[in-house]
Amino acid sequence: MQRKIIIFMLPLFMAFAAGAIIAMFYMQTTLSEINSLIKLHGIEALRKELIISLQEVQADLYTVHTPAGQKLDAIVTHVASLESSAETCTSCHHESSVDGQINEMQAKIKAYQRAMSFYITASANKERVDNLRHSAAVIGNDLLLMTGGMSAKASNKLAVVTSSALGRVNKAKIVIVITTLLSGILGLLIATRLALSIIRPIKKLEEAACAVIKGELGYTVTVDDTTEFGKIAETFNKMSKSLEKGYRDLHAEVEERTKIEQELRESNERYALAARGANDGLWDWDLKKNSVFYSNRWKEMLGYDDGDIGSYPDAWFDLVHPDDRQQLESKISGHLDGHTPQFGCEYRIRHKDGRYLWVFNRGLAEYDHVGNPFRFAGSQTDITERKQAEEQLMHDALHDALTGLPNRALFMDRLNQRLKRIMKRKKENEKYLSAVLFLDLDRFKVVNDSLGHSTGDQLLIHLAERITASIRPGDTIARLGGDEFAVLIEDIEDRAQIDKITMRIQNMIKRPFHINEQEIYTSSSIGIAFCSTGYEQPEDVMRDAEMAMYQAKSLGKANCEIFDQKLYSSRMGRLQLENDLGKALDHEEFILYYQPILDLNTERVIGFEALIRWNHSKHGIIYPADFIPIAEETGLIIPISEWILEEACRQINVWQKKYATDMLHMSVNVSAKQFLDVDFAAKVGWALHNHCLDACCLTLEITESVIMANDEHATAMIRKLRDMGIHIHIDDFGTGYSSLSYLNRFAVNALKIDRSFVMKMSSDNENREIVRAIASLAHTLKLDVVAEGVERADQLKEIRDMNCQYVQGYMFYKPLTVEQVESLLESLQASFIS
Ligand code: C2E
Ligand code: CA
Ligand code: CA
């Protein structure tokens, strides 16, 4: 703005300056004219003076020598002033013509002076005086004439100079008027323009300020001005924006605060409501005064009336169970000392009626500015029911529901504690024996199956009671599951004592049980493991006791066996085998043997059953019965089975191509774990795909027990496999406990009669009938029958008579190596061609 004003004022100033300069110029020239005028006036006065002097001198001339005129001195004075006037006149005439005249005049005056002096001094001669008076008078007349001419000239000159001075004065006047007018108009224009450029932004700012006042925060003014107003507008806009932001922030904060207040109010209300309805007792401890406020509910919870309990802390602490008091006090002081962010403690507190309630107390302390607690408040919740439920749950989790005895988990825990104590005692050189007895009922399955599960359960309950009665109270008896029990006998002095206890248990069990008006006889096999032989883990003791139990069982009913060196070696052997089995796949130690299966109608080989062998680097050929169970237990069966499936599919495909017999089948045994694998069908699919084998050439042999144990899964899996076109045979048929009625639910192709029945057929009528029943059942269900284990001609005859179409057995072929199969196929091909 400042610049703008300067820019606007500059032309005004310049116009003024120009006008003033021009006026000054005219004034200056007018002034010199006026000066000349003044001088001219001076000359005129002189001239008049000169004329007067001359006239006086002339007059005196005629009076001097007369008796009337004695004025000689006056004439002298007039002549002297005449001379000085002439002198002055000379000095003020510049023109040369005037100069000439002046000179001439001066000369005349000199002559006049001379004439006068002659006149004055010549007083004796009257004629001479008259002559002299005459010449002086002539000269005086000439002078008067001369001054008259000069006066006329001077008057002319004065008139000219006066008119010229007036003209200049007029011009100066015009210039001043024009300049003043122009400056006035320009000033007006500038003032309007300036006023507009000041008023407009001020108006805009005013409008904006009004808008802001009305609440239009954030209102901005358009900035197209670079002057101070532009800056003010910019600052205003910033201010308005900042006001708007500030307002928004403030608004948000106000909202937030309102919300918080609302929440706080609700929370307070809720809290008050909750405190009233929560059933919790409240307490508020003034630590400075050491007095506690106990709410009515607090007192009521413990069976007291309002006035029964004072306001001392001890009124509370004295009711706490002695065993829990220390814990409570240390938790409180821990919190008051600032070690815990919150106080919480579960403890027992005595009800007025004497029983103890379980309560949960929680609280919070308030601290002053130096960190000292001054107030401590909280609540007390009755958790007796929850505690009881927890105890029940804990009990249930650690006890067997049927017999109420400790379960495996609790037994293992006790055994673990025992082992730890033994390890500690060993260091102290104390010798007390502990042993685990592993019990398994003989023929319990028979009881269950024949007399029903409820009788079975009753038997187990009675059994538990009898075993408990045969041991000392400090010993632990547990039901491990099914008909398996374990007893932990502690601190016995010698092994003979164990024998006695075992005998006692055996005898108790042997006595008849009276259940549901029936007399039931049973016995148990017991395995014993002594804890003192360097065990660290309870599982190891259990494993050895179980192993001893199996050993006892293998010796017949009601036996007892101690885990000893022999069993230890066999366990170590098994461990070694387990270890080797893990590496066998990588070392390519597995081989497949193939046992031909024949069609009795055509007496031709229709396929093979793949049977695995383990070519152990140290032990030579190991049969599947000796390692498949281990593989099942360790989970190694999965990779092994996958290898078998791939290998069998590859091999049959090779033979099909080599001997151009795409009718050849391959039967592969399926293990329990393999069948339970949800990806099993997919894996089979891959094996077929990998070796370009038609699904109808693959038969999977699944044992009856595997199918029965996983009813739903089996139905679905078999359906899936059948849909793929694969044949399913039920292996070892007749050995399980399966219900025949289930059979039609599984979409199988054939039953494989277990070799144990076939082999005992001729010696045992019962077995023959079983085989016959299976065969006729299969025919009814339109299933094929494969008889395995056919070793002799009489067996074959029986099988034929029973219309079993397919056979497999040593009588025809033993499991063969690849080479043997190939030479067989070659010879068969040759005989077929010939
Ligand atoms: P299995 O499936 O019942 O297999 C038939 C068993 O009977 C084979 O024993 C076979 O050699 C034998 N056998 C066949 N004919 C006769 C005979 O006339 N007389 C006698 N005494 N035995 C005969 P192996 O090969 O020792 O297999 C035993 C069991 O091991 C099989 O019983 C099967 O359950 C399992 N096993 C064999 N190979 C595999 C396999 O690759 N995978 C799976 N998961 N299990 C297999
Ligand atoms: Ca089989
Ligand atoms: Ca079999």
Short mmCIF file of N, CA and C in Angstrom, two decimals, residues 160-259:
data_model
loop_
_atom_site.label_atom_id
_atom_site.label_comp_id
_atom_site.label_asym_id
_atom_site.label_seq_id
_atom_site.Cartn_x
_atom_site.Cartn_y
_atom_site.Cartn_z
N VAL A 160 5.95 51.21 -21.10
CA VAL A 160 6.23 49.87 -21.74
C VAL A 160 6.55 48.81 -20.69
N VAL A 161 7.47 49.24 -19.79
CA VAL A 161 7.90 48.25 -18.77
C VAL A 161 6.72 47.83 -17.90
N THR A 162 5.90 48.80 -17.53
CA THR A 162 4.75 48.48 -16.68
C THR A 162 3.82 47.49 -17.37
N SER A 163 3.55 47.70 -18.69
CA SER A 163 2.63 46.77 -19.39
C SER A 163 3.24 45.38 -19.49
N SER A 164 4.58 45.31 -19.76
CA SER A 164 5.23 43.99 -19.86
C SER A 164 5.16 43.25 -18.50
N ALA A 165 5.41 44.04 -17.40
CA ALA A 165 5.34 43.39 -16.06
C ALA A 165 3.95 42.87 -15.77
N LEU A 166 2.95 43.66 -16.15
CA LEU A 166 1.57 43.20 -15.92
C LEU A 166 1.24 41.93 -16.69
N GLY A 167 1.74 41.94 -17.98
CA GLY A 167 1.52 40.72 -18.82
C GLY A 167 2.11 39.49 -18.16
N ARG A 168 3.32 39.64 -17.64
CA ARG A 168 3.96 38.46 -17.01
C ARG A 168 3.20 38.04 -15.75
N VAL A 169 2.78 39.07 -15.01
CA VAL A 169 2.03 38.72 -13.80
C VAL A 169 0.78 37.92 -14.16
N ASN A 170 0.10 38.29 -15.23
CA ASN A 170 -1.10 37.56 -15.68
C ASN A 170 -0.79 36.13 -16.06
N LYS A 171 0.32 36.01 -16.80
CA LYS A 171 0.73 34.62 -17.22
C LYS A 171 0.96 33.75 -15.99
N ALA A 172 1.72 34.36 -15.05
CA ALA A 172 1.99 33.58 -13.82
C ALA A 172 0.69 33.18 -13.13
N LYS A 173 -0.27 34.07 -13.18
CA LYS A 173 -1.57 33.79 -12.55
C LYS A 173 -2.23 32.59 -13.23
N ILE A 174 -2.22 32.64 -14.59
CA ILE A 174 -2.85 31.54 -15.36
C ILE A 174 -2.17 30.21 -15.03
N VAL A 175 -0.82 30.27 -15.04
CA VAL A 175 -0.08 29.02 -14.76
C VAL A 175 -0.48 28.48 -13.40
N ILE A 176 -0.54 29.39 -12.42
CA ILE A 176 -0.87 28.95 -11.06
C ILE A 176 -2.29 28.38 -11.03
N VAL A 177 -3.20 29.02 -11.71
CA VAL A 177 -4.59 28.52 -11.71
C VAL A 177 -4.66 27.14 -12.36
N ILE A 178 -4.00 27.00 -13.56
CA ILE A 178 -4.03 25.70 -14.28
C ILE A 178 -3.41 24.62 -13.41
N THR A 179 -2.23 24.98 -12.87
CA THR A 179 -1.53 23.98 -12.04
C THR A 179 -2.42 23.56 -10.87
N THR A 180 -3.03 24.56 -10.24
CA THR A 180 -3.88 24.25 -9.10
C THR A 180 -5.05 23.38 -9.53
N LEU A 181 -5.65 23.73 -10.68
CA LEU A 181 -6.79 22.95 -11.18
C LEU A 181 -6.38 21.52 -11.48
N LEU A 182 -5.28 21.45 -12.29
CA LEU A 182 -4.80 20.10 -12.67
C LEU A 182 -4.48 19.25 -11.43
N SER A 183 -3.75 19.89 -10.50
CA SER A 183 -3.37 19.15 -9.29
C SER A 183 -4.60 18.73 -8.51
N GLY A 184 -5.59 19.65 -8.49
CA GLY A 184 -6.85 19.32 -7.78
C GLY A 184 -7.50 18.11 -8.39
N ILE A 185 -7.66 18.10 -9.77
CA ILE A 185 -8.32 16.96 -10.44
C ILE A 185 -7.53 15.68 -10.21
N LEU A 186 -6.21 15.82 -10.44
CA LEU A 186 -5.35 14.63 -10.27
C LEU A 186 -5.44 14.11 -8.83
N GLY A 187 -5.38 15.06 -7.89
CA GLY A 187 -5.48 14.68 -6.46
C GLY A 187 -6.77 13.96 -6.17
N LEU A 188 -7.87 14.47 -6.79
CA LEU A 188 -9.18 13.85 -6.58
C LEU A 188 -9.21 12.42 -7.10
N LEU A 189 -8.65 12.32 -8.37
CA LEU A 189 -8.61 10.98 -8.99
C LEU A 189 -7.81 10.00 -8.11
N ILE A 190 -6.65 10.51 -7.73
CA ILE A 190 -5.77 9.64 -6.94
C ILE A 190 -6.45 9.27 -5.62
N ALA A 191 -7.05 10.29 -5.01
CA ALA A 191 -7.70 10.04 -3.71
C ALA A 191 -8.80 9.00 -3.86
N THR A 192 -9.64 9.12 -4.98
CA THR A 192 -10.72 8.15 -5.21
C THR A 192 -10.14 6.76 -5.38
N ARG A 193 -9.11 6.73 -6.25
CA ARG A 193 -8.51 5.42 -6.55
C ARG A 193 -7.95 4.79 -5.27
N LEU A 194 -7.24 5.65 -4.52
CA LEU A 194 -6.64 5.16 -3.27
C LEU A 194 -7.73 4.71 -2.29
N ALA A 195 -8.74 5.56 -2.20
CA ALA A 195 -9.83 5.23 -1.27
C ALA A 195 -10.47 3.90 -1.64
N LEU A 196 -10.69 3.74 -2.99
CA LEU A 196 -11.30 2.47 -3.44
C LEU A 196 -10.41 1.29 -3.09
N SER A 197 -9.10 1.45 -3.40
CA SER A 197 -8.22 0.30 -3.16
C SER A 197 -8.04 0.04 -1.67
N ILE A 198 -8.40 0.99 -0.84
CA ILE A 198 -8.34 0.73 0.61
C ILE A 198 -9.69 0.19 1.10
N ILE A 199 -10.76 0.82 0.59
CA ILE A 199 -12.10 0.47 1.10
C ILE A 199 -12.49 -0.96 0.69
N ARG A 200 -12.20 -1.29 -0.62
CA ARG A 200 -12.65 -2.60 -1.13
C ARG A 200 -12.13 -3.77 -0.27
N PRO A 201 -10.78 -3.89 -0.07
CA PRO A 201 -10.31 -5.01 0.77
C PRO A 201 -10.83 -4.92 2.20
N ILE A 202 -10.97 -3.63 2.70
CA ILE A 202 -11.46 -3.53 4.08
C ILE A 202 -12.87 -4.08 4.17
N LYS A 203 -13.66 -3.79 3.10
CA LYS A 203 -15.04 -4.26 3.07
C LYS A 203 -15.07 -5.79 3.05
N LYS A 204 -14.21 -6.31 2.17
CA LYS A 204 -14.13 -7.78 2.07
C LYS A 204 -13.77 -8.39 3.42
N LEU A 205 -12.77 -7.78 4.06
CA LEU A 205 -12.33 -8.28 5.35
C LEU A 205 -13.45 -8.17 6.38
N GLU A 206 -14.18 -7.07 6.26
CA GLU A 206 -15.27 -6.86 7.20
C GLU A 206 -16.33 -7.96 7.03
N GLU A 207 -16.64 -8.22 5.70
CA GLU A 207 -17.62 -9.28 5.42
C GLU A 207 -17.15 -10.61 5.99
N ALA A 208 -15.83 -10.87 5.75
CA ALA A 208 -15.28 -12.14 6.23
C ALA A 208 -15.37 -12.22 7.75
N ALA A 209 -15.03 -11.07 8.39
CA ALA A 209 -15.07 -11.06 9.86
C ALA A 209 -16.49 -11.31 10.35
N CYS A 210 -17.47 -10.70 9.62
CA CYS A 210 -18.87 -10.91 9.99
C CYS A 210 -19.24 -12.38 9.85
N ALA A 211 -18.76 -12.99 8.71
CA ALA A 211 -19.07 -14.41 8.47
C ALA A 211 -18.52 -15.26 9.61
N VAL A 212 -17.27 -14.93 10.00
CA VAL A 212 -16.65 -15.70 11.09
C VAL A 212 -17.45 -15.51 12.37
N ILE A 213 -17.87 -14.22 12.60
CA ILE A 213 -18.65 -13.96 13.82
C ILE A 213 -19.93 -14.78 13.81
N LYS A 214 -20.51 -14.89 12.57
CA LYS A 214 -21.77 -15.65 12.49
C LYS A 214 -21.54 -17.16 12.63
N GLY A 215 -20.27 -17.51 12.68
CA GLY A 215 -20.01 -18.93 12.92
C GLY A 215 -19.47 -19.67 11.71
N GLU A 216 -19.30 -18.89 10.59
CA GLU A 216 -18.77 -19.54 9.39
C GLU A 216 -17.25 -19.65 9.52
N LEU A 217 -16.82 -20.49 10.45
CA LEU A 217 -15.38 -20.61 10.68
C LEU A 217 -14.75 -21.26 9.45
N GLY A 218 -13.56 -20.79 9.14
CA GLY A 218 -12.91 -21.33 7.96
C GLY A 218 -13.20 -20.50 6.73
N TYR A 219 -14.05 -19.44 6.87
CA TYR A 219 -14.40 -18.54 5.76
C TYR A 219 -13.13 -17.85 5.30
N THR A 220 -12.93 -17.82 3.98
CA THR A 220 -11.69 -17.21 3.51
C THR A 220 -11.99 -16.10 2.52
N VAL A 221 -11.04 -15.18 2.40
CA VAL A 221 -11.15 -14.05 1.48
C VAL A 221 -10.22 -14.36 0.32
N THR A 222 -10.70 -14.07 -0.92
CA THR A 222 -9.82 -14.35 -2.06
C THR A 222 -8.68 -13.33 -2.09
N VAL A 223 -7.51 -13.85 -2.21
CA VAL A 223 -6.33 -12.98 -2.14
C VAL A 223 -5.83 -12.70 -3.56
N ASP A 224 -6.12 -11.41 -4.10
CA ASP A 224 -5.57 -11.07 -5.41
C ASP A 224 -4.82 -9.74 -5.29
N ASP A 225 -4.39 -9.47 -4.13
CA ASP A 225 -3.77 -8.19 -3.81
C ASP A 225 -2.39 -8.45 -3.25
N THR A 226 -1.42 -7.66 -3.75
CA THR A 226 -0.07 -7.91 -3.24
C THR A 226 0.31 -6.90 -2.17
N THR A 227 -0.63 -5.98 -1.85
CA THR A 227 -0.31 -4.96 -0.85
C THR A 227 -0.46 -5.53 0.55
N GLU A 228 -0.35 -4.65 1.54
CA GLU A 228 -0.50 -5.07 2.93
C GLU A 228 -1.85 -5.72 3.14
N PHE A 229 -2.85 -5.26 2.36
CA PHE A 229 -4.19 -5.87 2.50
C PHE A 229 -4.18 -7.34 2.11
N GLY A 230 -3.40 -7.61 1.04
CA GLY A 230 -3.24 -9.01 0.62
C GLY A 230 -2.67 -9.82 1.76
N LYS A 231 -1.65 -9.24 2.42
CA LYS A 231 -1.02 -9.95 3.54
C LYS A 231 -2.01 -10.10 4.68
N ILE A 232 -2.78 -9.00 4.91
CA ILE A 232 -3.77 -9.07 6.00
C ILE A 232 -4.80 -10.16 5.68
N ALA A 233 -5.23 -10.20 4.37
CA ALA A 233 -6.22 -11.20 3.96
C ALA A 233 -5.66 -12.61 4.16
N GLU A 234 -4.38 -12.76 3.77
CA GLU A 234 -3.74 -14.06 3.93
C GLU A 234 -3.72 -14.46 5.42
N THR A 235 -3.31 -13.49 6.25
CA THR A 235 -3.26 -13.73 7.69
C THR A 235 -4.66 -14.03 8.21
N PHE A 236 -5.63 -13.28 7.68
CA PHE A 236 -7.02 -13.51 8.10
C PHE A 236 -7.45 -14.94 7.76
N ASN A 237 -7.13 -15.34 6.49
CA ASN A 237 -7.49 -16.70 6.06
C ASN A 237 -6.88 -17.74 6.98
N LYS A 238 -5.58 -17.51 7.29
CA LYS A 238 -4.90 -18.45 8.18
C LYS A 238 -5.60 -18.49 9.53
N MET A 239 -5.92 -17.27 9.98
CA MET A 239 -6.57 -17.18 11.29
C MET A 239 -7.91 -17.92 11.26
N SER A 240 -8.66 -17.69 10.14
CA SER A 240 -9.97 -18.31 10.02
C SER A 240 -9.85 -19.84 9.99
N LYS A 241 -8.85 -20.30 9.21
CA LYS A 241 -8.62 -21.75 9.12
C LYS A 241 -8.25 -22.30 10.49
N SER A 242 -7.34 -21.57 11.13
CA SER A 242 -6.88 -22.05 12.42
C SER A 242 -8.02 -22.03 13.43
N LEU A 243 -8.89 -20.99 13.29
CA LEU A 243 -10.06 -20.94 14.16
C LEU A 243 -10.95 -22.14 13.92
N GLU A 244 -11.11 -22.43 12.60
CA GLU A 244 -11.98 -23.56 12.23
C GLU A 244 -11.41 -24.86 12.78
N LYS A 245 -10.08 -25.00 12.60
CA LYS A 245 -9.44 -26.23 13.09
C LYS A 245 -9.56 -26.30 14.61
N GLY A 246 -9.25 -25.16 15.21
CA GLY A 246 -9.34 -25.09 16.67
C GLY A 246 -10.74 -25.44 17.13
N TYR A 247 -11.72 -24.90 16.37
CA TYR A 247 -13.10 -25.17 16.74
C TYR A 247 -13.42 -26.66 16.59
N ARG A 248 -12.94 -27.17 15.43
CA ARG A 248 -13.20 -28.60 15.19
C ARG A 248 -12.58 -29.46 16.30
N ASP A 249 -11.30 -29.14 16.61
CA ASP A 249 -10.60 -29.89 17.67
C ASP A 249 -11.35 -29.77 18.98
N LEU A 250 -11.75 -28.53 19.23
CA LEU A 250 -12.45 -28.26 20.49
C LEU A 250 -13.75 -29.04 20.53
N HIS A 251 -14.42 -29.02 19.35
CA HIS A 251 -15.69 -29.72 19.24
C HIS A 251 -15.50 -31.21 19.49
N ALA A 252 -14.42 -31.74 18.83
CA ALA A 252 -14.14 -33.17 18.99
C ALA A 252 -13.84 -33.47 20.45
N GLU A 253 -13.05 -32.57 21.05
CA GLU A 253 -12.68 -32.80 22.44
C GLU A 253 -13.92 -32.75 23.34
N VAL A 254 -14.77 -31.77 23.01
CA VAL A 254 -15.99 -31.64 23.82
C VAL A 254 -16.83 -32.91 23.67
N GLU A 255 -16.93 -33.36 22.39
CA GLU A 255 -17.71 -34.59 22.16
C GLU A 255 -17.13 -35.76 22.92
N GLU A 256 -15.78 -35.86 22.79
CA GLU A 256 -15.07 -36.96 23.45
C GLU A 256 -15.33 -36.91 24.97
N ARG A 257 -15.22 -35.67 25.50
CA ARG A 257 -15.42 -35.52 26.93
C ARG A 257 -16.85 -35.85 27.33
N THR A 258 -17.77 -35.42 26.46
CA THR A 258 -19.17 -35.71 26.75
C THR A 258 -19.38 -37.23 26.77
N LYS A 259 -18.71 -37.86 25.74
CA LYS A 259 -18.85 -39.32 25.65
C LYS A 259 -18.28 -39.99 26.90
#
